[in-house]
Short mmCIF file of C-alpha atoms in Angstrom, two decimals:
data_model
loop_
_atom_site.label_atom_id
_atom_site.label_comp_id
_atom_site.label_asym_id
_atom_site.label_seq_id
_atom_site.Cartn_x
_atom_site.Cartn_y
_atom_site.Cartn_z
CA MET A 1 0.02 0.10 0.15
CA THR A 2 1.34 3.35 -1.12
CA ALA A 3 2.77 5.36 2.06
CA VAL A 4 0.27 8.22 1.56
CA PHE A 5 -2.49 5.87 2.94
CA SER A 6 -0.66 4.95 6.12
CA HIS A 7 -2.39 5.35 9.71
CA GLY A 8 -5.73 4.49 8.44
CA ARG A 9 -6.11 7.16 5.84
CA LEU A 10 -7.15 4.64 3.11
CA ARG A 11 -10.34 3.97 5.38
CA LEU A 12 -11.06 7.79 5.13
CA TYR A 13 -10.54 7.88 1.38
CA LEU A 14 -12.92 4.85 0.91
CA LEU A 15 -15.52 6.89 2.75
CA LYS A 16 -14.98 9.85 0.41
CA LEU A 17 -15.59 7.51 -2.57
CA LEU A 18 -18.52 6.01 -1.23
CA ASP A 19 -20.03 9.46 -0.47
CA ASP A 20 -20.14 9.94 -4.26
CA GLY A 21 -22.43 6.80 -4.58
CA PRO A 22 -22.74 3.00 -3.91
CA LYS A 23 -19.98 1.07 -5.44
CA HIS A 24 -18.68 -2.48 -5.26
CA GLY A 25 -15.08 -3.35 -4.26
CA TYR A 26 -13.63 -3.44 -7.73
CA GLU A 27 -15.12 -0.17 -8.74
CA LEU A 28 -13.29 1.46 -5.75
CA ILE A 29 -9.92 -0.33 -6.87
CA ARG A 30 -10.42 1.12 -10.19
CA LEU A 31 -11.31 4.58 -9.03
CA LEU A 32 -8.10 4.55 -6.73
CA GLU A 33 -6.10 3.41 -9.82
CA ASP A 34 -7.47 6.25 -11.96
CA ARG A 35 -6.76 8.71 -9.19
CA PHE A 36 -3.07 7.66 -9.34
CA LEU A 37 -2.81 7.69 -12.99
CA GLY A 38 -2.47 3.87 -13.14
CA LEU A 39 0.74 3.93 -11.16
CA TYR A 40 -0.87 2.57 -8.03
CA ALA A 41 -3.74 0.07 -7.59
CA PRO A 42 -4.59 -1.54 -4.25
CA SER A 43 -5.19 -5.30 -4.10
CA ALA A 44 -8.57 -6.83 -3.30
CA GLY A 45 -7.05 -8.08 -0.19
CA THR A 46 -6.37 -4.47 0.86
CA ILE A 47 -9.96 -3.03 0.12
CA TYR A 48 -12.31 -5.80 1.12
CA PRO A 49 -10.90 -6.14 4.84
CA ARG A 50 -11.29 -2.37 5.20
CA LEU A 51 -14.75 -2.32 3.82
CA GLN A 52 -15.94 -5.09 6.17
CA ARG A 53 -14.29 -3.11 9.19
CA LEU A 54 -16.25 0.17 8.08
CA GLU A 55 -19.39 -2.03 8.13
CA VAL A 56 -18.85 -3.63 11.39
CA GLU A 57 -18.44 0.07 12.57
CA GLY A 58 -21.76 1.11 11.04
CA LEU A 59 -20.06 3.57 8.61
CA VAL A 60 -21.11 1.70 5.50
CA SER A 61 -23.74 -0.96 4.61
CA HIS A 62 -23.91 -3.27 1.67
CA THR A 63 -26.37 -5.02 -0.50
CA ALA A 64 -26.11 -7.97 -2.90
CA ALA A 65 -26.45 -7.13 -6.46
CA GLY A 66 -25.48 -9.55 -9.45
CA GLY A 67 -23.48 -11.71 -7.23
CA ARG A 68 -21.38 -8.82 -5.84
CA LYS A 69 -21.73 -6.74 -2.58
CA VAL A 70 -22.47 -3.17 -3.24
CA TYR A 71 -21.21 -0.83 -0.51
CA GLU A 72 -23.04 2.48 0.54
CA ILE A 73 -22.14 4.93 3.03
CA THR A 74 -24.44 5.41 5.93
CA ASP A 75 -25.33 8.42 7.93
CA ALA A 76 -22.75 7.82 10.46
CA GLY A 77 -20.13 7.48 7.70
CA ARG A 78 -21.18 10.88 6.27
CA ALA A 79 -21.03 12.36 9.76
CA GLU A 80 -17.42 11.07 10.09
CA LEU A 81 -16.56 12.64 6.93
CA ARG A 82 -17.74 15.97 8.10
CA GLN A 83 -15.75 15.73 11.22
CA ARG A 84 -12.59 14.89 9.41
CA ALA A 85 -13.13 17.31 6.58
CA ASP A 86 -9.58 19.15 7.09
CA GLU A 87 -7.83 15.64 7.47
CA LEU A 88 -9.53 14.83 3.95
CA ALA A 89 -8.37 18.07 2.39
CA THR A 90 -4.73 17.34 3.70
CA LEU A 91 -4.97 13.59 2.25
CA GLU A 92 -6.18 15.09 -1.19
CA SER A 93 -3.19 17.34 -1.16
CA ASP A 94 -0.83 14.53 -0.25
CA ILE A 95 -2.33 12.23 -3.00
CA THR A 96 -1.61 15.05 -5.57
CA ALA A 97 1.99 15.20 -4.19
CA SER A 98 2.42 11.49 -4.41
CA VAL A 99 1.14 11.17 -7.96
CA GLU A 100 3.62 13.80 -9.09
CA ASP A 101 6.43 11.87 -7.30
CA LEU A 102 5.35 8.64 -8.89
CA SER A 103 5.22 10.04 -12.27
CA ALA A 104 8.44 11.54 -12.13
CA LEU A 105 10.05 8.31 -11.10
CA ALA A 106 8.13 6.53 -13.83
CA GLY A 107 9.66 8.89 -16.22
CA GLU A 108 13.17 8.10 -15.02
CA ILE A 109 12.83 4.47 -15.27
CA ARG A 110 11.21 4.89 -18.69
CA THR A 111 14.26 7.06 -19.77
CA GLU A 112 16.69 4.34 -18.45
CA VAL A 113 14.96 1.57 -20.16
CA ARG A 114 14.29 3.43 -23.30
CA GLY A 115 18.07 4.39 -23.64
CA SER A 116 19.06 0.59 -22.98
CA VAL A 117 16.46 -0.62 -25.52
CA ARG A 118 17.78 1.97 -28.28
CA ASP A 119 21.42 0.47 -27.73
CA LEU A 120 20.01 -3.12 -27.97
CA LYS A 121 18.02 -2.30 -31.19
CA ARG A 122 21.20 -0.77 -32.83
CA GLU A 123 23.12 -3.77 -31.86
CA LEU A 124 20.42 -5.89 -33.19
CA ARG A 125 20.16 -4.13 -36.50
CA GLU A 126 24.17 -4.22 -36.60
CA ALA A 127 24.09 -8.22 -36.14
CA ALA A 128 21.25 -8.44 -38.83
CA ARG A 129 23.34 -6.48 -41.21
CA GLN A 130 26.31 -8.62 -40.74
CA THR A 131 24.38 -11.81 -40.89
CA ARG A 132 23.10 -10.70 -44.24
CA GLN A 133 26.54 -10.10 -45.38
CA ALA A 134 27.64 -13.33 -44.21
CA ARG A 135 24.97 -15.05 -46.37
CA TRP A 136 26.87 -13.80 -49.51
CA ALA A 137 30.22 -14.62 -48.20
CA PRO A 138 31.97 -17.95 -49.60
CA PRO A 139 31.28 -20.78 -47.11
CA PRO A 140 34.41 -21.43 -44.66
CA PRO A 141 36.46 -24.45 -45.18
CA THR A 142 34.86 -27.42 -43.26
CA THR A 143 36.64 -30.38 -41.63
CA ARG A 144 36.45 -33.69 -43.16
CA PRO A 145 34.68 -36.60 -41.19
CA THR A 146 37.04 -38.45 -38.68
CA SER A 147 38.59 -41.83 -39.22
CA ASN A 148 36.07 -43.42 -37.19
CA GLY A 149 33.10 -41.96 -39.07
CA GLY A 150 32.09 -39.36 -36.40
CA PRO A 151 30.31 -36.09 -37.13
CA ARG A 152 32.02 -33.07 -38.43
CA PRO A 153 32.73 -30.34 -35.80
CA THR A 154 30.57 -27.38 -35.80
CA ALA A 155 31.23 -23.88 -34.47
CA GLU A 156 28.64 -21.51 -32.65
CA SER A 157 28.17 -18.33 -34.64
CA PRO A 158 30.36 -15.51 -32.88
CA LEU A 159 27.36 -13.03 -33.56
CA LEU A 160 24.86 -15.26 -31.74
CA ALA A 161 27.14 -15.57 -28.88
CA GLU A 162 27.80 -11.63 -28.70
CA PHE A 163 23.89 -11.28 -28.64
CA ASP A 164 23.57 -13.73 -25.61
CA GLN A 165 26.27 -11.72 -23.90
CA ARG A 166 24.49 -8.36 -24.66
CA LEU A 167 21.11 -9.59 -23.65
CA ALA A 168 22.57 -10.98 -20.29
CA ALA A 169 24.37 -7.76 -19.72
CA PHE A 170 21.02 -5.89 -20.19
CA THR A 171 19.21 -8.12 -17.98
CA VAL A 172 21.76 -7.64 -15.18
CA GLU A 173 21.88 -3.94 -15.63
CA VAL A 174 18.19 -3.38 -15.43
CA GLY A 175 17.86 -5.73 -12.44
CA ALA A 176 20.72 -3.72 -10.76
CA LEU A 177 18.99 -0.42 -11.33
CA VAL A 178 15.83 -1.64 -9.93
CA ARG A 179 17.34 -3.07 -6.83
CA ALA A 180 19.46 -0.34 -6.06
CA GLY A 181 16.50 2.03 -6.17
CA ARG A 182 14.68 -0.10 -3.48
CA LEU A 183 11.35 0.36 -5.22
CA THR A 184 7.94 -0.09 -3.93
CA ASP A 185 5.63 -2.73 -5.31
CA THR A 186 3.77 0.13 -7.18
CA GLN A 187 7.08 1.44 -8.76
CA LEU A 188 8.08 -2.24 -9.63
CA ARG A 189 4.70 -2.80 -11.36
CA THR A 190 5.48 0.48 -13.37
CA ALA A 191 8.91 -1.06 -14.31
CA ILE A 192 7.23 -4.17 -15.50
CA ARG A 193 4.87 -2.38 -17.65
CA LEU A 194 7.95 -0.55 -19.32
CA LEU A 195 9.79 -3.92 -19.90
CA ASP A 196 6.80 -5.25 -21.38
CA GLY A 197 6.36 -2.28 -23.76
CA ALA A 198 10.18 -2.62 -24.80
CA LEU A 199 9.63 -6.38 -25.46
CA ASP A 200 6.65 -5.43 -27.77
CA GLY A 201 8.98 -2.95 -29.70
CA LEU A 202 11.58 -5.72 -30.06
CA ARG A 203 8.84 -8.07 -31.29
CA ARG A 204 7.87 -5.37 -34.00
CA LEU A 205 11.56 -4.82 -34.90
CA LEU A 206 12.15 -8.51 -35.41
CA ARG A 207 9.07 -9.27 -37.54
#
């Protein structure tokens, strides 16, 4: 859970979201994800226990609709929102600042990954160029079968070996960057999305 929701503040924000109208749990998760521009999304294991606690305290109630529990704020819940209006305003301000920080971090990670991907693309293009040239080169001499009828020895392509080394170095460098930053779960999810995007770009390049 993002630090901005420490000390029971997520509970207060759930009341705020329900004050806008009844919602089921996954609607609340989606609204929170939208509020954080997709950079943070609480798990169901984070949301539902808090909703149950709010219901025990009489601040929300639920009805069943379409196999889902739809939660609605009670009068007691609205009274708590009024009593904590200043705290809610501070929370909204903190969320805005947190979103800005997460966006900046995502931009830094995106820049790092994009630069590494550019280097990898350049190396792949060079490897492809050299491979095309090699197709037109005369074949290298081969060894004859051994006296005992064994197979001819074959050599691994040096370009393929170099590609494997570069790919391994890229993986190690990205892993080191992520671990050195001691990223939160939200930031790691952002890094994973960026790597997925880089992989899609490479797939398009190699089609």
